[in-house]
Tab-separated table of C-alpha atoms in Angstrom:
chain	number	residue	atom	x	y	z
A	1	UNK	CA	86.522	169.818	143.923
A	2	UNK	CA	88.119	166.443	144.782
A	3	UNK	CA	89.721	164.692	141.721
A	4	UNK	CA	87.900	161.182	141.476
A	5	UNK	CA	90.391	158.526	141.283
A	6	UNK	CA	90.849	156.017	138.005
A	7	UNK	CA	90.823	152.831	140.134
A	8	UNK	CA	87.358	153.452	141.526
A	9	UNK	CA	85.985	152.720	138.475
A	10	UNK	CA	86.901	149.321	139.216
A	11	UNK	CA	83.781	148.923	141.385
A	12	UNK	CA	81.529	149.383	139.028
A	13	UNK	CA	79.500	146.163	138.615
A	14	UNK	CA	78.670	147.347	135.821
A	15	UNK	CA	81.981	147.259	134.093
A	16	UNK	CA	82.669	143.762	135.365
A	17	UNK	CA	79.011	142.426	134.180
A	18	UNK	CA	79.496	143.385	130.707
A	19	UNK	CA	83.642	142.273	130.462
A	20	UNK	CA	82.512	139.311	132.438
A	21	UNK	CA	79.392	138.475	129.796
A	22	UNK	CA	81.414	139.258	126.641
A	23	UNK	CA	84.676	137.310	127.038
A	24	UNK	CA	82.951	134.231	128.787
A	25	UNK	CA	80.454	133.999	125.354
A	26	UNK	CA	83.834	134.616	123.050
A	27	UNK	CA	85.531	131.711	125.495
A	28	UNK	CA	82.738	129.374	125.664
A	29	UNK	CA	82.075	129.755	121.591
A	30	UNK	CA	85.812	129.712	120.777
A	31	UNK	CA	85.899	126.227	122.553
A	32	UNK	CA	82.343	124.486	121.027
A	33	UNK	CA	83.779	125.852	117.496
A	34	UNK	CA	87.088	124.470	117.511
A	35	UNK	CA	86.557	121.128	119.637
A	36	UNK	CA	83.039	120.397	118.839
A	37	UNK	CA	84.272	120.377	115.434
A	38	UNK	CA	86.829	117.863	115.564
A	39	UNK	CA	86.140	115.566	118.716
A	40	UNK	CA	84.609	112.688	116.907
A	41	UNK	CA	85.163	112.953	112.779
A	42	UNK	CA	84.385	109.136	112.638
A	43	UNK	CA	80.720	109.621	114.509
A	44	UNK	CA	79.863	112.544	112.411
A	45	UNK	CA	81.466	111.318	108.981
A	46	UNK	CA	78.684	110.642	106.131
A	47	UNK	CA	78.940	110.325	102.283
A	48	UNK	CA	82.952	110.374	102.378
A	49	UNK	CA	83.517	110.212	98.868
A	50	UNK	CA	85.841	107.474	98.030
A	51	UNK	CA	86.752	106.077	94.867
A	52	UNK	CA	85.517	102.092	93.858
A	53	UNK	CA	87.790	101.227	90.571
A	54	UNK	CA	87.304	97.385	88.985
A	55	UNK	CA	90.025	96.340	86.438
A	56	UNK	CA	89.960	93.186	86.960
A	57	UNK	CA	89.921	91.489	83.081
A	58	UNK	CA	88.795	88.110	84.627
A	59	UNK	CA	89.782	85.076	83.532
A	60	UNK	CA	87.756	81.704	82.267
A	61	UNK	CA	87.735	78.955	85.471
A	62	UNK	CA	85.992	75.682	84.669
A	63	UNK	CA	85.171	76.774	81.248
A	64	UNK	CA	83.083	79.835	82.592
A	65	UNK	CA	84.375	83.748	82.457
A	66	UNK	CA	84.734	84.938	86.275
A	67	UNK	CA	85.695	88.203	87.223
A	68	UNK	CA	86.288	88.371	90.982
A	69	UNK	CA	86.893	92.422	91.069
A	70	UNK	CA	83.122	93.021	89.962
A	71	UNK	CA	81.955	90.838	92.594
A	72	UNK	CA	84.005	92.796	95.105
A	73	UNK	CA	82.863	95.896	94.372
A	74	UNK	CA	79.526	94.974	93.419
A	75	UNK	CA	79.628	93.455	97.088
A	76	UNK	CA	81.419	96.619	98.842
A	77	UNK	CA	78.707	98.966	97.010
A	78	UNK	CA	76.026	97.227	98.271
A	79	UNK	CA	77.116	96.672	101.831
A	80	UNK	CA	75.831	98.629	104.291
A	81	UNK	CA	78.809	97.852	106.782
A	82	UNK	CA	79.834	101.216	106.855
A	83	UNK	CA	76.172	102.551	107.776
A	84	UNK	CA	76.276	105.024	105.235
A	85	UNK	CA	79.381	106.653	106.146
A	86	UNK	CA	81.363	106.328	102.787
A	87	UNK	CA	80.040	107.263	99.732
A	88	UNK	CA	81.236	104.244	97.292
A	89	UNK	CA	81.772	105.868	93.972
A	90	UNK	CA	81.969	103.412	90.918
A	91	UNK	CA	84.600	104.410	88.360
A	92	UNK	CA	87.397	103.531	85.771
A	93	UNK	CA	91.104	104.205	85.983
A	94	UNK	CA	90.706	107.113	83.800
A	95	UNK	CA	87.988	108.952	85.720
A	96	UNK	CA	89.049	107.668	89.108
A	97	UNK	CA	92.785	109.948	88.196
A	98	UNK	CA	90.660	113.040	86.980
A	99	UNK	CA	88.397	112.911	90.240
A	100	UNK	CA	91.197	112.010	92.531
A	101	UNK	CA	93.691	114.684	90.534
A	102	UNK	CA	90.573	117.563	91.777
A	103	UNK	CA	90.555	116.462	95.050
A	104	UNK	CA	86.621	115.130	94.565
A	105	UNK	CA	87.684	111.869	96.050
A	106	UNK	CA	89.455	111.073	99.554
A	107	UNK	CA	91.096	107.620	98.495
A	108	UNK	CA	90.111	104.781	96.508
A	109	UNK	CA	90.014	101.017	96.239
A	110	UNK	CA	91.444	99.385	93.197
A	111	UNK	CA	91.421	95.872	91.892
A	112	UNK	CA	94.313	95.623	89.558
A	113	UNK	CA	93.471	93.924	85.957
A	114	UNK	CA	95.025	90.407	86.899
A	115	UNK	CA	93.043	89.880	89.973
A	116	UNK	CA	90.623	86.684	88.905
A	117	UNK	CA	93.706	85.193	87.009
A	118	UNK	CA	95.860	85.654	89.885
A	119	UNK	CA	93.841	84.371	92.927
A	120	UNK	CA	92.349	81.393	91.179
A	121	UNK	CA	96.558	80.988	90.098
A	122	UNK	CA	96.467	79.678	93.550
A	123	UNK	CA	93.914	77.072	93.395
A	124	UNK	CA	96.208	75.185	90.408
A	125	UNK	CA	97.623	72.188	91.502
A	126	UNK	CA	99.543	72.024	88.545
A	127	UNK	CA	101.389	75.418	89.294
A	128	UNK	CA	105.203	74.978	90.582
A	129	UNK	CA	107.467	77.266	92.259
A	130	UNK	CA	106.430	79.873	94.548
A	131	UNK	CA	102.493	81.238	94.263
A	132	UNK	CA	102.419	85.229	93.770
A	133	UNK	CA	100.133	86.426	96.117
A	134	UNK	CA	96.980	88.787	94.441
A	135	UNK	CA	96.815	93.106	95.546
A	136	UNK	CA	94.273	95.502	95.746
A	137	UNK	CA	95.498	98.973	95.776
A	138	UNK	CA	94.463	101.334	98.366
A	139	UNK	CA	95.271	104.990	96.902
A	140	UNK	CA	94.848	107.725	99.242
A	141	UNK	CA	94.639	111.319	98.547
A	142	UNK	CA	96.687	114.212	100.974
A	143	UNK	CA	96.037	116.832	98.862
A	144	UNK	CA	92.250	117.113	99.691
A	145	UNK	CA	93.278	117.056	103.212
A	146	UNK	CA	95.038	114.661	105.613
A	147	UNK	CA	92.190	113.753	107.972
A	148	UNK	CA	90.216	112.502	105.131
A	149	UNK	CA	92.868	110.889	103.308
A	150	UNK	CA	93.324	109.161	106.429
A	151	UNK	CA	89.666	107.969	106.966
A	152	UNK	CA	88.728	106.830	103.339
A	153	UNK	CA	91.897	104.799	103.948
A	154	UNK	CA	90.624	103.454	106.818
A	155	UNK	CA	88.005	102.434	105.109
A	156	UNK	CA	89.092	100.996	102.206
A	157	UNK	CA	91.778	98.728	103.831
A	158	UNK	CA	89.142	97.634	105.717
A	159	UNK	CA	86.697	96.909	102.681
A	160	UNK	CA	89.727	95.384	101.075
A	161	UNK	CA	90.675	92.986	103.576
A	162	UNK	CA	86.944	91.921	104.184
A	163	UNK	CA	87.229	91.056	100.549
A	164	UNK	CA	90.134	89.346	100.547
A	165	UNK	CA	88.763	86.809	103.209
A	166	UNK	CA	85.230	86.660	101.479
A	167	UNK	CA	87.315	85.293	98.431
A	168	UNK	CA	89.309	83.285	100.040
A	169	UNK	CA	86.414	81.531	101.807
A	170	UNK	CA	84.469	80.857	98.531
A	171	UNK	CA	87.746	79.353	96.853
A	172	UNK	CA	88.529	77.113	99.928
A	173	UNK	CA	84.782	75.837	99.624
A	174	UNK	CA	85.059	75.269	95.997
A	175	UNK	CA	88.351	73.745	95.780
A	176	UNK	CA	87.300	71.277	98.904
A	177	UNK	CA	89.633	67.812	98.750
A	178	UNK	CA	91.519	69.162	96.324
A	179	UNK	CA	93.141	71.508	98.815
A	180	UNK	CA	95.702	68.780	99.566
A	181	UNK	CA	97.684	68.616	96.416
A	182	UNK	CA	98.509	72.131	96.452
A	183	UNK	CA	101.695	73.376	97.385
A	184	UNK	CA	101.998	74.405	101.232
A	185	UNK	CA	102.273	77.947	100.267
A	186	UNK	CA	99.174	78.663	98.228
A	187	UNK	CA	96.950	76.327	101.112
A	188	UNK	CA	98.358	78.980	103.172
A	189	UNK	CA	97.516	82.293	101.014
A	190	UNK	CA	94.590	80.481	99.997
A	191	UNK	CA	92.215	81.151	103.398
A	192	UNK	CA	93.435	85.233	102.493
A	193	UNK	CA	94.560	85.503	99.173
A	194	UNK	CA	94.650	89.562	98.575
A	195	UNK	CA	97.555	91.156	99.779
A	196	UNK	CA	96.839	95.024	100.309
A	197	UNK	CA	98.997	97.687	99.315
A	198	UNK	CA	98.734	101.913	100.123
A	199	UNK	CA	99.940	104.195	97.686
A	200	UNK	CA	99.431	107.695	97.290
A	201	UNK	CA	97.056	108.459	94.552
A	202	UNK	CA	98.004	111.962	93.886
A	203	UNK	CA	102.038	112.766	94.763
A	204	UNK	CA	102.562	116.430	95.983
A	205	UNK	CA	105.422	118.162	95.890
A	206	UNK	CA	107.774	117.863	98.832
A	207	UNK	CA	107.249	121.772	100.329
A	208	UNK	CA	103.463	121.047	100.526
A	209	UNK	CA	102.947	120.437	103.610
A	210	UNK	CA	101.334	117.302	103.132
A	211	UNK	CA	98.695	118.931	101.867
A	212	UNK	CA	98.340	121.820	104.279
A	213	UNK	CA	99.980	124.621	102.755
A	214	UNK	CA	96.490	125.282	101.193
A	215	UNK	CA	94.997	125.939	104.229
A	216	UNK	CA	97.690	127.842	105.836
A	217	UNK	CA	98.277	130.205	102.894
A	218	UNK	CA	94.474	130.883	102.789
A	219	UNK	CA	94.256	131.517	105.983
A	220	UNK	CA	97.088	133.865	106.207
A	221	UNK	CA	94.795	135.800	103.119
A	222	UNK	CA	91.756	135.907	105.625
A	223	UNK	CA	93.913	136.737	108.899
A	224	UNK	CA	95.835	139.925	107.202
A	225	UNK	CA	92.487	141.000	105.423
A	226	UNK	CA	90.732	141.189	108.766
A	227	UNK	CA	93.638	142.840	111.316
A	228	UNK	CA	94.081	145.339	108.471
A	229	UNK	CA	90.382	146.215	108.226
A	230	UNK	CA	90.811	147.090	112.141
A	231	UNK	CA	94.200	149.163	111.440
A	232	UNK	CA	92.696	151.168	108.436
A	233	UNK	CA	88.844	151.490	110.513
A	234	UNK	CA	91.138	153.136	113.439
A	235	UNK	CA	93.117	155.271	110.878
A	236	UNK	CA	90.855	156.254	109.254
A	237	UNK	CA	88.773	157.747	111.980
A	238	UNK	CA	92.090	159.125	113.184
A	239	UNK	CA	92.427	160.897	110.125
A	240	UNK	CA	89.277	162.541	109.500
A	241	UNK	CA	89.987	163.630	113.634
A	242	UNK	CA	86.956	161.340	115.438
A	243	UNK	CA	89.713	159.344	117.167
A	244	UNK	CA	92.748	160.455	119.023
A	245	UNK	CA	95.928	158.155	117.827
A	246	UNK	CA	98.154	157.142	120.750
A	247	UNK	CA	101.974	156.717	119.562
A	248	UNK	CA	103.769	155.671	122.189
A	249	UNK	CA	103.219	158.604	125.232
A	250	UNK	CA	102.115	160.862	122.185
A	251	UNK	CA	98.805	161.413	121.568
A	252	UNK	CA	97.755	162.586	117.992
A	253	UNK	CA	94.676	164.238	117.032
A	254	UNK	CA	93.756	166.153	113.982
A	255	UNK	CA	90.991	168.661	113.066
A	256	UNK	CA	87.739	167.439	112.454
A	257	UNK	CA	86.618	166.555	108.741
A	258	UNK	CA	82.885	165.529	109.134
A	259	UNK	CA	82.039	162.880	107.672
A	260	UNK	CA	79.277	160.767	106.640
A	261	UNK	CA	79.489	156.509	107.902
A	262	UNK	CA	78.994	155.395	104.474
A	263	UNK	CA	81.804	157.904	103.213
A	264	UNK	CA	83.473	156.846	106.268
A	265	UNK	CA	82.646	153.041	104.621
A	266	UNK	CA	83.647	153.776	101.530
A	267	UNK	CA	87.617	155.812	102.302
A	268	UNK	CA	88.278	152.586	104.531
A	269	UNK	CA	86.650	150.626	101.541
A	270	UNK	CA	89.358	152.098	99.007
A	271	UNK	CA	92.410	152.163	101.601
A	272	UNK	CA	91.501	148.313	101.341
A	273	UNK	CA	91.133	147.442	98.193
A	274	UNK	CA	94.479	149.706	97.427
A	275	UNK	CA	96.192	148.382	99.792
A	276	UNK	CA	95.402	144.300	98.836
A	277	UNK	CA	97.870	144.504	95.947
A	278	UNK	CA	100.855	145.463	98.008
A	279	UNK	CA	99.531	142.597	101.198
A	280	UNK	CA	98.772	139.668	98.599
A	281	UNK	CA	102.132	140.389	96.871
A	282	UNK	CA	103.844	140.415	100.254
A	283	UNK	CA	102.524	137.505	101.364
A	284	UNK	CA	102.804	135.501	98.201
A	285	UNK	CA	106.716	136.697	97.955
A	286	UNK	CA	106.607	135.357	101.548
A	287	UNK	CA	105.404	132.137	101.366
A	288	UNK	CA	106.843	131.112	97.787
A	289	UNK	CA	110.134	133.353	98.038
A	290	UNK	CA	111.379	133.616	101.329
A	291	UNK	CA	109.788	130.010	102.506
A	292	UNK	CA	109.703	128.110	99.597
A	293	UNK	CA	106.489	127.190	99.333
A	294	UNK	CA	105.506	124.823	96.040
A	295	UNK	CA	103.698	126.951	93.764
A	296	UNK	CA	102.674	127.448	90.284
A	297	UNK	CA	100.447	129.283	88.375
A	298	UNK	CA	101.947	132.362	90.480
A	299	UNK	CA	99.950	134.933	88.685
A	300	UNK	CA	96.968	133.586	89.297
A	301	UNK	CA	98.115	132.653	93.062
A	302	UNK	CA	98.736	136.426	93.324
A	303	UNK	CA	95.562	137.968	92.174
A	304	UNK	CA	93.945	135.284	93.767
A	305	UNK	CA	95.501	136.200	96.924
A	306	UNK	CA	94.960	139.900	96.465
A	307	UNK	CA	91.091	139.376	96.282
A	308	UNK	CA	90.558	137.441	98.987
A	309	UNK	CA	92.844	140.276	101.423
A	310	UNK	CA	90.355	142.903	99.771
A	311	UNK	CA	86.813	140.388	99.991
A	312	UNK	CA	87.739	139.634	103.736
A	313	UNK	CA	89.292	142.894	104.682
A	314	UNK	CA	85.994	145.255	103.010
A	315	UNK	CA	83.958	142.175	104.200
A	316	UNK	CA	85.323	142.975	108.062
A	317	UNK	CA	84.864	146.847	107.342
A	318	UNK	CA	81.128	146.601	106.968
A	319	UNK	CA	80.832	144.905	109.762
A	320	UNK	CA	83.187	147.508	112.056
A	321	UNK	CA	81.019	150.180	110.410
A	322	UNK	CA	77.784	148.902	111.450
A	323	UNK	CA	78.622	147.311	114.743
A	324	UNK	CA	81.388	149.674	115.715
A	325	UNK	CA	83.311	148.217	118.398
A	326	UNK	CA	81.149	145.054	119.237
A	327	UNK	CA	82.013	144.353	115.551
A	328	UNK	CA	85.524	143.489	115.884
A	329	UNK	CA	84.815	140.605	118.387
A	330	UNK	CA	82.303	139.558	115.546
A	331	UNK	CA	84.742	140.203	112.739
A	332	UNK	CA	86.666	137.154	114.978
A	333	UNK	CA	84.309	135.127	115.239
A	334	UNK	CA	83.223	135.349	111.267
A	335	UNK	CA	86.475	135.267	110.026
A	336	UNK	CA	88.466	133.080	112.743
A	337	UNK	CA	86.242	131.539	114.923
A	338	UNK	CA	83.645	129.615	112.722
A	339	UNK	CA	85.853	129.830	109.622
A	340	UNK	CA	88.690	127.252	110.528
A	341	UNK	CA	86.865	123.892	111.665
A	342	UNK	CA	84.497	124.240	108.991
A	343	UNK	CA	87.448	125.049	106.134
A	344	UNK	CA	87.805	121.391	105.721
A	345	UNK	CA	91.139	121.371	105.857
A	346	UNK	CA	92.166	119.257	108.266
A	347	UNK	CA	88.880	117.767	109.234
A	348	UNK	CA	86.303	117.021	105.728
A	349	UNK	CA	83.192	118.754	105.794
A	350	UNK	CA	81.609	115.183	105.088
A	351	UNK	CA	83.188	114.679	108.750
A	352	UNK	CA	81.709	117.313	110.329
A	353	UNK	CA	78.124	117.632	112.950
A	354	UNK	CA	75.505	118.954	110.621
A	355	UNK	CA	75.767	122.795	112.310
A	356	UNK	CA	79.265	122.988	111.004
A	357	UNK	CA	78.528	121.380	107.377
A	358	UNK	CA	75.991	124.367	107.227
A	359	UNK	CA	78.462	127.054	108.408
A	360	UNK	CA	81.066	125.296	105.306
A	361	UNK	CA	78.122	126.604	102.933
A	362	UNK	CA	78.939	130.127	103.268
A	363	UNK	CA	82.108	130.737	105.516
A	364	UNK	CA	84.839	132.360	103.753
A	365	UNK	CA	87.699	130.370	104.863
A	366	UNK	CA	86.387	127.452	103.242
A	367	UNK	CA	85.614	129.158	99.852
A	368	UNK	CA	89.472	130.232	99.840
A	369	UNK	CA	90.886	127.516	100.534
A	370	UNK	CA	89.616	125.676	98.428
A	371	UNK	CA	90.161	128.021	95.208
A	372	UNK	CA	94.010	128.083	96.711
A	373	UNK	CA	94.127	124.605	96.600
A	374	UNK	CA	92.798	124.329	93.648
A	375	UNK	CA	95.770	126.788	91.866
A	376	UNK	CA	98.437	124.430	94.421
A	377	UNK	CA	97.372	120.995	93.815
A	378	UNK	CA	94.918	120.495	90.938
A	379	UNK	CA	96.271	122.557	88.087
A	380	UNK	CA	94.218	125.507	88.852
A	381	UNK	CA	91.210	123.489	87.217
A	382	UNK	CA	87.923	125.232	87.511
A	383	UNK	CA	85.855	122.294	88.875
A	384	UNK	CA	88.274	121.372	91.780
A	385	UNK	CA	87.032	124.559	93.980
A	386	UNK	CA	88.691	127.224	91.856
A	387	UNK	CA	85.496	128.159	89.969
A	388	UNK	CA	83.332	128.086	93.679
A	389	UNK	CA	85.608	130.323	95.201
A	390	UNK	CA	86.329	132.937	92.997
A	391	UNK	CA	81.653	132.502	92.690
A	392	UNK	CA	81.908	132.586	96.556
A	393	UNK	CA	84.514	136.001	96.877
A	394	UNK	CA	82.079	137.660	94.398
A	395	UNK	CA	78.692	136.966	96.667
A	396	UNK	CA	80.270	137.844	99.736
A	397	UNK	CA	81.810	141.104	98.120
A	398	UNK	CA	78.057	142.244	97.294
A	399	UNK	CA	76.613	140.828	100.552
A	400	UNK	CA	79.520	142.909	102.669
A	401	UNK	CA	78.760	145.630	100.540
A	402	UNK	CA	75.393	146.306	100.497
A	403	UNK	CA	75.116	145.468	104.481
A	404	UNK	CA	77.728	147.839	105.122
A	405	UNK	CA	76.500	150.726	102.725
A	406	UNK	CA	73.004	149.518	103.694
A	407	UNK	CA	72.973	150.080	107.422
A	408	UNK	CA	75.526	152.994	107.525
A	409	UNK	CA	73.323	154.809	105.030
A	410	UNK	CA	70.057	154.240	106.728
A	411	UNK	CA	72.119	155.527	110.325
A	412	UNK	CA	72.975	158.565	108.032
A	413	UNK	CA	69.418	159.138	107.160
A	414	UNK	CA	68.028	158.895	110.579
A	415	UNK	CA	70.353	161.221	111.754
A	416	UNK	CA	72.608	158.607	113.894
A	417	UNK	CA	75.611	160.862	113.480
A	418	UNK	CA	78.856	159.817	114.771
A	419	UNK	CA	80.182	161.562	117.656
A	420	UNK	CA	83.748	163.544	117.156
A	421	UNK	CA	86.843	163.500	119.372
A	422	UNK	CA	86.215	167.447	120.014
A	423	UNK	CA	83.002	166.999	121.808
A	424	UNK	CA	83.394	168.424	125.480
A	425	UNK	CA	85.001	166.282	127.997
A	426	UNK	CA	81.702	166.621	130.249
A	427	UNK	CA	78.580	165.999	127.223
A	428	UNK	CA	80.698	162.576	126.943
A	429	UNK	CA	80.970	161.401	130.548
A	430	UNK	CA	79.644	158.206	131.891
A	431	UNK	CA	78.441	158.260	135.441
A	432	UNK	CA	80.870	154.982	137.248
């Protein structure tokens, strides 16, 4: 009988069809995830939160109390300039540093308490030496990620400067002749009075990454859970002898231990949860030890990190178990694929197309990132995503869980037995 060579199997249509169908879909998603998501944040931005602070004491002009900064943020809140796109967000100093301080806000605008006594400073004739020009403070906010930070400052300079020239139009109408005994300098400032300044409203340590070390670290915690949820899947198959294991130009193969797919589940299930204390302390030793990285709170960092390797990793397994090899391309997509441009990160969710602001609901990325960032930047406060994501870790253990156990168990039941590396060469064949 004449041996068949490999390389004929090459024209099989077949086997190009089904490559052909399976990596175009994974290329064309890959590409609408990742640059659908971030080719126009300033389109798809709405309800930015952004910070609106007035301490602006006022100060008495023609025997009347005017206060300036509430008729600038009065004005800015009621605008509708920005078409909806920020979310205005009326506050004092003291709640504008707790929201900004849990990353709830992007920026903020602030008018400083001498505002009204130092713009209508300008309009005294009386006044000698050299005016001192009015600020309102633009604080931005890296921390709850730099793409954001950088639009709510866009923003609010913009807001701040429209302001400034509002004011400076109402004082150049109400001080009329009188414009010409004024010194040279405050006729100048007096047409744009505020000057604007940018400061950063919540300082982060200098091996932050300007505020991306969050997202990097978390995804590290998602990437290791789901590659080792493929190792231990292979391993363990190899073990219990359905799989050969090639080492090199060795292959292994051990007797057969039969074995049900939820006990299959449940061994890989174990192997992962076992082995997410030794991966979360590796990679937290890794990041803060050997790199550097800013971090406190390192107890809870670690068993932080060794959940999420153990949610994502048994999260992956069910999905392997169910799908079998179809489910690793899925596990990608999950995981990788729809995970980072909806993690807000880089790009805010508020800054997102709708699809993607729905996929930010549930997709574990975001959940962990935002509990790591919470531990990094915010004190490891509950409300400034630690709380949703440990919430978040829990629901998606159960969901993975009963899906996996679930579907394995009914495949058990109906007698959809997996098929062992033993069986004959020619009950196996495929006809090319």
């Amino acid at each position: 009988m004449r041996e068949i060579q490999p390389f004929r199997v090459l024209r099989a249509k077949p086997l190009w069809i089904a490559n052909g169908v399976i990596t175009g879909v994974l290329a064309l998603l890959f590409t609408v995830f990742y640059v659908g998501a971030s080719i126009d944040p300033v389109d798809h931005m709405k309800n930015l939160p952004v910070g609106l602070v007035n301490a602006d004491k006022g100060a008495a002009v023609g025997g009347e109390q005017v206060n300036l900064g509430r008729q600038i943020t009065e004005s800015i809140k009621k605008s509708t300039a920005s078409g909806g796109k920020i979310d205005w967000k009326v506050m004092d100093e003291k709640e504008l540093k707790g929201e900004i301080g849990k990353g709830k806000v992007f920026g903020a605008l602030v008018v400083p308490a001498d505002f009204t006594a130092s713009v209508t400073a300008l309009t005294d004739a009386s006044a000698t030496g050299t005016p001192v020009r009015p600020t309102l403070t633009v604080l931005t906010n890296q921390s709850a990620g730099s793409v954001g930070s950088s639009l709510a400052r866009t923003a609010t300079t913009q807001a701040a400067e429209s302001a400034s020239l509002q004011v400076g139009k109402e004082l150049t109408a109400q001080s009329g002749a009188g414009q010409a005994e004024l010194p040279a300098a405050a006729r100048v400032l007096l047409a744009d009075p505020a000057a604007v300044t940018v400061k950063d409203g919540h300082p982060l340590d200098a091996h932050s990454g300007l505020g991306l070390t969050a997202f990097y670290y978390a995804l590290v915690l998602v990437v290791v859970g789901m590659l080792s949820a493929n190792v231990i899947s292979g391993q363990v198959d190899h073990a219990l002898g359905y799989t050969h294991n090639d080492m090199g130009p060795l292959r292994l193969h051990r007797p057969l231990i039969r074995a049900t797919r939820a006990q299959t589940l449940a061994i890989s299930s174990t192997l992962m949860a076992g082995l997410s204390v030794l991966m979360g302390s590796l990679v937290m030793a890794g990041a803060v030890g050997l790199m550097g990285m800013d971090a406190s709170h390192l107890p809870l960092l670690w068993l932080y990190s060794v959940c999420a390797i153990a949610v994502s990793g048994i999260g992956a397994l069910s999905l392997l178990a169910v799908f079998g090899t179809p489910g690793m391309l899925l596990v990608t997509l999950v995981f990788i694929g729809m995970a980072v441009p909806t993690a807000g990160a880089t790009t805010p969710i508020e800054a997102l197309p709708g699809f993607y602001r729905f996929l930010a609901e549930f997709e574990p990325l975001r959940q962990i990132t935002g509990g790591i960032r919470s531990i990094l930047y915010y004190d490891a406060q509950g409300d400034s995503g630690l709380t949703r994501g440990w919430v978040m870790m829990a629901v998606g253990l159960a969901v993975g869980a009963l899906f996996g156990f679930g579907v394995t168990g009914w495949y058990d039941r109906k007698g959809l037995h997996r098929v062992p590396a033993e069986k004959k060469p020619e009950e196996t064949a495929v006809a090319v």
